PDB file of C-alpha atoms and ligand atoms in Angstrom:
ATOM      1  CA  MET A 332     108.741  69.207 -14.284  1.00 93.00           C
ATOM      2  CA  ARG A 333     111.308  66.437 -14.642  1.00 96.00           C
ATOM      3  CA  LEU A 334     110.990  63.601 -12.199  1.00 97.00           C
ATOM      4  CA  VAL A 335     112.153  60.035 -11.809  1.00 98.00           C
ATOM      5  CA  LEU A 336     110.178  57.416  -9.877  1.00 98.00           C
ATOM      6  CA  LEU A 337     112.246  54.914  -7.890  1.00 98.00           C
ATOM      7  CA  GLY A 338     111.056  51.794  -6.206  1.00 97.00           C
ATOM      8  CA  ALA A 339     111.133  47.987  -6.286  1.00 96.00           C
ATOM      9  CA  PRO A 340     109.102  45.864  -8.714  1.00 94.00           C
ATOM     10  CA  GLY A 341     105.522  46.039  -7.404  1.00 93.00           C
ATOM     11  CA  SER A 342     106.000  49.343  -5.613  1.00 96.00           C
ATOM     12  CA  GLY A 343     103.427  51.031  -7.855  1.00 95.00           C
ATOM     13  CA  LYS A 344     105.665  53.171 -10.035  1.00 96.00           C
ATOM     14  CA  GLY A 345     103.773  52.378 -13.272  1.00 94.00           C
ATOM     15  CA  THR A 346     100.360  53.027 -11.752  1.00 95.00           C
ATOM     16  CA  GLN A 347     101.345  56.268 -10.138  1.00 97.00           C
ATOM     17  CA  ALA A 348     103.254  57.428 -13.199  1.00 97.00           C
ATOM     18  CA  ALA A 349     100.111  57.058 -15.325  1.00 95.00           C
ATOM     19  CA  ARG A 350      98.239  59.330 -12.906  1.00 96.00           C
ATOM     20  CA  LEU A 351     101.068  61.836 -12.613  1.00 97.00           C
ATOM     21  CA  LYS A 352     101.220  62.073 -16.362  1.00 97.00           C
ATOM     22  CA  GLU A 353      97.635  63.363 -16.389  1.00 96.00           C
ATOM     23  CA  HIS A 354      98.180  65.680 -13.454  1.00 96.00           C
ATOM     24  CA  LEU A 355     101.453  67.173 -14.654  1.00 95.00           C
ATOM     25  CA  GLN A 356     100.726  66.995 -18.387  1.00 96.00           C
ATOM     26  CA  VAL A 357     104.146  65.574 -19.220  1.00 97.00           C
ATOM     27  CA  PRO A 358     104.955  62.273 -20.909  1.00 98.00           C
ATOM     28  CA  HIS A 359     105.481  59.049 -18.965  1.00 98.00           C
ATOM     29  CA  ILE A 360     108.659  57.296 -20.048  1.00 98.00           C
ATOM     30  CA  SER A 361     108.689  53.692 -18.859  1.00 97.00           C
ATOM     31  CA  THR A 362     111.757  51.710 -19.971  1.00 97.00           C
ATOM     32  CA  GLY A 363     109.873  48.481 -19.229  1.00 95.00           C
ATOM     33  CA  ASP A 364     107.046  49.600 -21.574  1.00 96.00           C
ATOM     34  CA  LEU A 365     109.563  50.729 -24.240  1.00 97.00           C
ATOM     35  CA  LEU A 366     111.270  47.334 -24.070  1.00 97.00           C
ATOM     36  CA  ARG A 367     107.989  45.421 -24.130  1.00 96.00           C
ATOM     37  CA  ALA A 368     106.974  47.393 -27.237  1.00 97.00           C
ATOM     38  CA  GLU A 369     110.257  46.326 -28.926  1.00 96.00           C
ATOM     39  CA  VAL A 370     109.615  42.702 -27.954  1.00 96.00           C
ATOM     40  CA  ALA A 371     106.057  42.916 -29.290  1.00 97.00           C
ATOM     41  CA  ALA A 372     107.236  44.456 -32.574  1.00 97.00           C
ATOM     42  CA  GLY A 373     109.855  41.692 -32.915  1.00 97.00           C
ATOM     43  CA  SER A 374     112.616  44.206 -33.614  1.00 96.00           C
ATOM     44  CA  LYS A 375     116.320  43.234 -33.382  1.00 95.00           C
ATOM     45  CA  LEU A 376     116.519  45.019 -30.008  1.00 94.00           C
ATOM     46  CA  GLY A 377     113.355  43.214 -28.840  1.00 96.00           C
ATOM     47  CA  LEU A 378     114.758  39.830 -29.792  1.00 96.00           C
ATOM     48  CA  GLU A 379     117.898  40.620 -27.816  1.00 95.00           C
ATOM     49  CA  ALA A 380     115.977  41.807 -24.767  1.00 96.00           C
ATOM     50  CA  LYS A 381     113.232  39.168 -24.605  1.00 96.00           C
ATOM     51  CA  GLU A 382     115.010  36.326 -22.753  1.00 96.00           C
ATOM     52  CA  VAL A 383     116.845  38.638 -20.413  1.00 96.00           C
ATOM     53  CA  MET A 384     113.592  40.325 -19.419  1.00 96.00           C
ATOM     54  CA  ALA A 385     111.739  37.039 -18.922  1.00 94.00           C
ATOM     55  CA  SER A 386     114.507  35.900 -16.551  1.00 95.00           C
ATOM     56  CA  GLY A 387     114.151  39.056 -14.488  1.00 95.00           C
ATOM     57  CA  ASN A 388     117.688  40.281 -15.208  1.00 96.00           C
ATOM     58  CA  LEU A 389     118.722  43.664 -16.564  1.00 97.00           C
ATOM     59  CA  VAL A 390     118.989  44.361 -20.277  1.00 98.00           C
ATOM     60  CA  SER A 391     122.362  45.895 -21.234  1.00 97.00           C
ATOM     61  CA  ASP A 392     123.122  49.492 -20.192  1.00 97.00           C
ATOM     62  CA  GLU A 393     124.105  50.234 -23.764  1.00 96.00           C
ATOM     63  CA  ILE A 394     120.703  49.261 -25.187  1.00 96.00           C
ATOM     64  CA  LEU A 395     118.900  51.220 -22.507  1.00 96.00           C
ATOM     65  CA  LEU A 396     120.947  54.389 -22.988  1.00 95.00           C
ATOM     66  CA  GLY A 397     120.391  54.326 -26.737  1.00 94.00           C
ATOM     67  CA  MET A 398     116.678  53.845 -26.236  1.00 95.00           C
ATOM     68  CA  LEU A 399     116.526  56.766 -23.742  1.00 95.00           C
ATOM     69  CA  GLU A 400     118.582  59.165 -25.867  1.00 94.00           C
ATOM     70  CA  ASP A 401     116.179  58.422 -28.688  1.00 94.00           C
ATOM     71  CA  ARG A 402     113.187  59.080 -26.456  1.00 95.00           C
ATOM     72  CA  PHE A 403     114.559  62.340 -25.060  1.00 95.00           C
ATOM     73  CA  SER A 404     115.231  63.584 -28.566  1.00 93.00           C
ATOM     74  CA  ARG A 405     111.464  63.734 -29.185  1.00 95.00           C
ATOM     75  CA  PRO A 406     109.989  67.234 -28.638  1.00 96.00           C
ATOM     76  CA  ASP A 407     107.246  66.142 -26.206  1.00 96.00           C
ATOM     77  CA  THR A 408     109.889  65.786 -23.482  1.00 95.00           C
ATOM     78  CA  ARG A 409     110.818  69.490 -23.678  1.00 92.00           C
ATOM     79  CA  ASP A 410     108.454  70.519 -20.892  1.00 92.00           C
ATOM     80  CA  GLY A 411     109.396  67.658 -18.660  1.00 96.00           C
ATOM     81  CA  PHE A 412     108.783  63.959 -18.142  1.00 97.00           C
ATOM     82  CA  ILE A 413     108.161  61.214 -15.651  1.00 98.00           C
ATOM     83  CA  LEU A 414     110.837  58.538 -15.883  1.00 98.00           C
ATOM     84  CA  ASP A 415     109.958  55.047 -14.606  1.00 97.00           C
ATOM     85  CA  GLY A 416     112.228  51.978 -14.622  1.00 97.00           C
ATOM     86  CA  TYR A 417     115.463  53.842 -15.185  1.00 98.00           C
ATOM     87  CA  PRO A 418     118.108  54.173 -13.741  1.00 98.00           C
ATOM     88  CA  ARG A 419     118.364  50.617 -12.409  1.00 97.00           C
ATOM     89  CA  ASN A 420     122.044  50.626 -11.466  1.00 98.00           C
ATOM     90  CA  LEU A 421     124.728  53.190 -10.644  1.00 98.00           C
ATOM     91  CA  ALA A 422     126.203  53.164 -14.162  1.00 98.00           C
ATOM     92  CA  GLN A 423     122.764  54.094 -15.557  1.00 98.00           C
ATOM     93  CA  ALA A 424     122.308  56.784 -12.902  1.00 98.00           C
ATOM     94  CA  ASP A 425     125.624  58.291 -13.928  1.00 97.00           C
ATOM     95  CA  ALA A 426     124.855  58.035 -17.657  1.00 97.00           C
ATOM     96  CA  LEU A 427     121.450  59.698 -17.117  1.00 97.00           C
ATOM     97  CA  ASP A 428     122.958  62.483 -15.096  1.00 96.00           C
ATOM     98  CA  LYS A 429     125.454  63.202 -17.865  1.00 96.00           C
ATOM     99  CA  LEU A 430     122.770  62.948 -20.577  1.00 94.00           C
ATOM    100  CA  LEU A 431     120.448  65.378 -18.782  1.00 95.00           C
ATOM    101  CA  THR A 432     123.301  67.823 -18.120  1.00 95.00           C
ATOM    102  CA  ARG A 433     124.230  67.671 -21.789  1.00 93.00           C
ATOM    103  CA  ILE A 434     120.677  68.466 -22.939  1.00 91.00           C
ATOM    104  CA  ARG A 435     120.332  71.062 -20.129  1.00 92.00           C
ATOM    105  CA  GLN A 436     117.367  69.329 -18.514  1.00 92.00           C
ATOM    106  CA  PRO A 437     118.509  68.441 -15.007  1.00 94.00           C
ATOM    107  CA  MET A 438     116.284  66.246 -12.832  1.00 96.00           C
ATOM    108  CA  ASP A 439     114.016  68.127 -10.425  1.00 95.00           C
ATOM    109  CA  TYR A 440     112.931  65.244  -8.220  1.00 96.00           C
ATOM    110  CA  ALA A 441     113.680  61.606  -7.514  1.00 97.00           C
ATOM    111  CA  VAL A 442     110.685  60.117  -5.709  1.00 97.00           C
ATOM    112  CA  GLN A 443     111.146  56.745  -4.056  1.00 98.00           C
ATOM    113  CA  LEU A 444     108.015  54.716  -3.421  1.00 98.00           C
ATOM    114  CA  ASP A 445     108.753  52.835  -0.221  1.00 97.00           C
ATOM    115  CA  VAL A 446     107.021  49.461   0.148  1.00 97.00           C
ATOM    116  CA  PRO A 447     108.023  46.535   2.392  1.00 96.00           C
ATOM    117  CA  THR A 448     109.169  43.345   0.607  1.00 93.00           C
ATOM    118  CA  ASP A 449     106.353  41.056   1.787  1.00 92.00           C
ATOM    119  CA  LEU A 450     103.798  43.467   0.329  1.00 94.00           C
ATOM    120  CA  LEU A 451     105.731  43.681  -2.981  1.00 94.00           C
ATOM    121  CA  VAL A 452     105.591  39.885  -3.325  1.00 91.00           C
ATOM    122  CA  GLU A 453     101.887  39.899  -2.579  1.00 91.00           C
ATOM    123  CA  ARG A 454     101.155  42.618  -5.128  1.00 91.00           C
ATOM    124  CA  ILE A 455     103.194  40.970  -7.907  1.00 91.00           C
ATOM    125  CA  ALA A 456     101.474  37.643  -7.271  1.00 88.00           C
ATOM    126  CA  GLY A 457      98.096  39.405  -7.681  1.00 89.00           C
ATOM    127  CA  ARG A 458      99.265  41.108 -10.906  1.00 84.00           C
ATOM    128  CA  ALA A 459     100.611  37.814 -12.249  1.00 83.00           C
ATOM    129  CA  LYS A 460      97.161  36.298 -12.036  1.00 81.00           C
ATOM    130  CA  ALA A 461      95.470  39.336 -13.618  1.00 86.00           C
ATOM    131  CA  GLU A 462      97.927  40.140 -16.397  1.00 86.00           C
ATOM    132  CA  GLY A 463     100.069  37.098 -16.996  1.00 79.00           C
ATOM    133  CA  ARG A 464     103.269  39.042 -17.629  1.00 81.00           C
ATOM    134  CA  ALA A 465     106.178  36.797 -18.742  1.00 82.00           C
ATOM    135  CA  ASP A 466     108.407  38.047 -15.942  1.00 86.00           C
ATOM    136  CA  ASP A 467     105.895  37.609 -13.091  1.00 86.00           C
ATOM    137  CA  SER A 468     106.643  33.895 -12.602  1.00 86.00           C
ATOM    138  CA  PRO A 469     107.841  33.129  -9.022  1.00 87.00           C
ATOM    139  CA  GLU A 470     111.408  32.465 -10.153  1.00 90.00           C
ATOM    140  CA  SER A 471     111.647  35.648 -12.212  1.00 91.00           C
ATOM    141  CA  VAL A 472     110.099  37.672  -9.402  1.00 91.00           C
ATOM    142  CA  ARG A 473     112.800  36.385  -7.004  1.00 92.00           C
ATOM    143  CA  THR A 474     115.484  37.424  -9.474  1.00 94.00           C
ATOM    144  CA  ARG A 475     113.910  40.872 -10.003  1.00 94.00           C
ATOM    145  CA  LEU A 476     113.770  41.526  -6.239  1.00 95.00           C
ATOM    146  CA  LYS A 477     117.390  40.434  -5.840  1.00 96.00           C
ATOM    147  CA  VAL A 478     118.512  42.537  -8.793  1.00 96.00           C
ATOM    148  CA  TYR A 479     116.700  45.456  -7.182  1.00 96.00           C
ATOM    149  CA  ASP A 480     118.425  44.986  -3.813  1.00 96.00           C
ATOM    150  CA  ASP A 481     121.889  44.432  -5.319  1.00 97.00           C
ATOM    151  CA  GLN A 482     121.885  46.919  -8.178  1.00 97.00           C
ATOM    152  CA  THR A 483     118.998  49.353  -7.991  1.00 96.00           C
ATOM    153  CA  ALA A 484     118.789  50.182  -4.273  1.00 95.00           C
ATOM    154  CA  PRO A 485     122.205  52.016  -4.469  1.00 97.00           C
ATOM    155  CA  VAL A 486     120.629  54.391  -6.979  1.00 98.00           C
ATOM    156  CA  ILE A 487     118.498  55.761  -4.101  1.00 97.00           C
ATOM    157  CA  GLU A 488     121.713  56.771  -2.315  1.00 97.00           C
ATOM    158  CA  PHE A 489     122.930  58.403  -5.532  1.00 97.00           C
ATOM    159  CA  TYR A 490     119.904  60.745  -5.571  1.00 97.00           C
ATOM    160  CA  ARG A 491     120.102  61.310  -1.821  1.00 96.00           C
ATOM    161  CA  GLN A 492     123.682  62.493  -2.188  1.00 96.00           C
ATOM    162  CA  HIS A 493     122.624  64.750  -5.051  1.00 94.00           C
ATOM    163  CA  GLY A 494     119.986  66.311  -2.779  1.00 93.00           C
ATOM    164  CA  GLN A 495     117.174  65.255  -5.143  1.00 94.00           C
ATOM    165  CA  LEU A 496     115.610  62.392  -3.175  1.00 96.00           C
ATOM    166  CA  THR A 497     112.138  62.392  -1.637  1.00 96.00           C
ATOM    167  CA  VAL A 498     110.890  59.207   0.020  1.00 97.00           C
ATOM    168  CA  VAL A 499     107.147  58.564  -0.104  1.00 97.00           C
ATOM    169  CA  ASP A 500     105.294  55.888   1.799  1.00 98.00           C
ATOM    170  CA  GLY A 501     103.941  53.574  -0.918  1.00 98.00           C
ATOM    171  CA  VAL A 502     101.618  51.595   1.355  1.00 97.00           C
ATOM    172  CA  GLY A 503      97.898  52.457   1.178  1.00 96.00           C
ATOM    173  CA  GLY A 504      95.211  53.201  -1.377  1.00 96.00           C
ATOM    174  CA  LEU A 505      96.125  54.517  -4.850  1.00 96.00           C
ATOM    175  CA  ASP A 506      94.666  57.944  -4.098  1.00 97.00           C
ATOM    176  CA  ASP A 507      96.519  58.220  -0.763  1.00 98.00           C
ATOM    177  CA  VAL A 508      99.854  57.402  -2.362  1.00 98.00           C
ATOM    178  CA  PHE A 509      99.142  59.757  -5.259  1.00 98.00           C
ATOM    179  CA  ASN A 510      98.388  62.611  -2.887  1.00 97.00           C
ATOM    180  CA  ARG A 511     101.568  61.946  -0.924  1.00 97.00           C
ATOM    181  CA  ILE A 512     103.577  62.192  -4.132  1.00 97.00           C
ATOM    182  CA  ILE A 513     101.936  65.481  -5.120  1.00 96.00           C
ATOM    183  CA  GLU A 514     102.630  66.924  -1.712  1.00 95.00           C
ATOM    184  CA  ALA A 515     106.242  65.839  -1.957  1.00 93.00           C
ATOM    185  CA  LEU A 516     106.609  67.761  -5.253  1.00 93.00           C
ATOM    186  CA  VAL A 517     105.840  71.163  -3.700  1.00 79.00           C
ATOM    187  CA  PRO A 518     109.214  72.890  -3.508  1.00 67.00           C
ATOM    188  CA  ALA A 519     110.355  73.525   0.075  1.00 50.00           C
ATOM    189  CA  LYS A 520     110.396  77.284  -0.519  1.00 47.00           C
ATOM    190  CA  GLU A 521     106.699  77.312  -1.344  1.00 50.00           C
ATOM    191  CA  VAL A 522     105.870  75.404   1.844  1.00 48.00           C
ATOM    192  CA  GLY A 523     107.171  78.371   3.728  1.00 46.00           C
TER     193      GLY A 523
HETATM  194  P1  ADP B1294     109.127  46.096 -12.882  1.00 54.00           P
HETATM  195  O1  ADP B1294     107.643  45.951 -12.698  1.00 54.00           O
HETATM  196  O2  ADP B1294     109.884  44.892 -12.456  1.00 54.00           O
HETATM  197  O3  ADP B1294     109.655  47.375 -12.288  1.00 54.00           O
HETATM  198  P2  ADP B1294     109.590  47.026 -15.636  1.00 54.00           P
HETATM  199  O4  ADP B1294     108.351  46.972 -16.451  1.00 54.00           O
HETATM  200  O5  ADP B1294     110.076  48.394 -15.268  1.00 54.00           O
HETATM  201  O6  ADP B1294     109.402  46.059 -14.441  1.00 54.00           O
HETATM  202  O7  ADP B1294     110.762  46.274 -16.397  1.00 54.00           O
HETATM  203  C1  ADP B1294     110.647  44.952 -16.828  1.00 54.00           C
HETATM  204  C2  ADP B1294     112.036  44.401 -17.269  1.00 54.00           C
HETATM  205  O8  ADP B1294     112.565  45.191 -18.339  1.00 54.00           O
HETATM  206  C3  ADP B1294     113.134  44.394 -16.218  1.00 54.00           C
HETATM  207  O9  ADP B1294     113.056  43.302 -15.337  1.00 54.00           O
HETATM  208  C4  ADP B1294     114.407  44.382 -17.081  1.00 54.00           C
HETATM  209  O10 ADP B1294     114.672  43.125 -17.611  1.00 54.00           O
HETATM  210  C5  ADP B1294     114.009  45.299 -18.253  1.00 54.00           C
HETATM  211  N1  ADP B1294     114.374  46.726 -17.965  1.00 54.00           N
HETATM  212  C6  ADP B1294     113.486  47.775 -17.773  1.00 54.00           C
HETATM  213  N2  ADP B1294     114.175  48.870 -17.476  1.00 54.00           N
HETATM  214  C7  ADP B1294     115.511  48.543 -17.503  1.00 54.00           C
HETATM  215  C8  ADP B1294     116.701  49.244 -17.289  1.00 54.00           C
HETATM  216  N3  ADP B1294     116.708  50.542 -16.935  1.00 54.00           N
HETATM  217  N4  ADP B1294     117.872  48.579 -17.419  1.00 54.00           N
HETATM  218  C9  ADP B1294     117.912  47.306 -17.715  1.00 54.00           C
HETATM  219  N5  ADP B1294     116.826  46.538 -17.937  1.00 54.00           N
HETATM  220  C10 ADP B1294     115.630  47.149 -17.835  1.00 54.00           C
END
């Protein structure tokens, strides 16, 4: 199964993706994690991405697409994947669509985790204390939420128009949200 998780920073994509990975037995591809690994390794790409990430802005489409093509060329994605953190703007959505068409692995589902903004801010503030991520400072969080509204929210419409979108209520306990996602993945024809 090939699915993409959509949702604002703090919506729970990473947490749910980790659980879905176990449940569906397919790899979890997080562009945020891939970028953080490059930063940690001190690679050329990581050095380029570091400041942009810390500010809460988007790393260039070109870098992201290269990273993704590389990731999809690994054999573990053959039986599917859970994509998290990509696409983050319409150009990326388009590039992904073309890439998946080319490798004959069209997306099955786009699942949007829907969480109100005040709760997002609260969750990120909690995570900032616990994890100390460089881009969880109040200023960077404001930028990330604005970038999401301006650039990433339109991606939801993209998947709606392609008939692939499922919206899931992301408010509630981790198990509740997880169960809602699983229910949303049952194809309509099997529901009856
Ligand atoms: P979040 O918790 O905000 O969803 P992620 O871990 O997914 O964060 O990503 C962290 C940062 O990595 C982003 O703010 C951005 O700078 C960069 N990044 C991740 N994915 C992408 C992408 N698809 N395009 C551009 N930049 C990205």
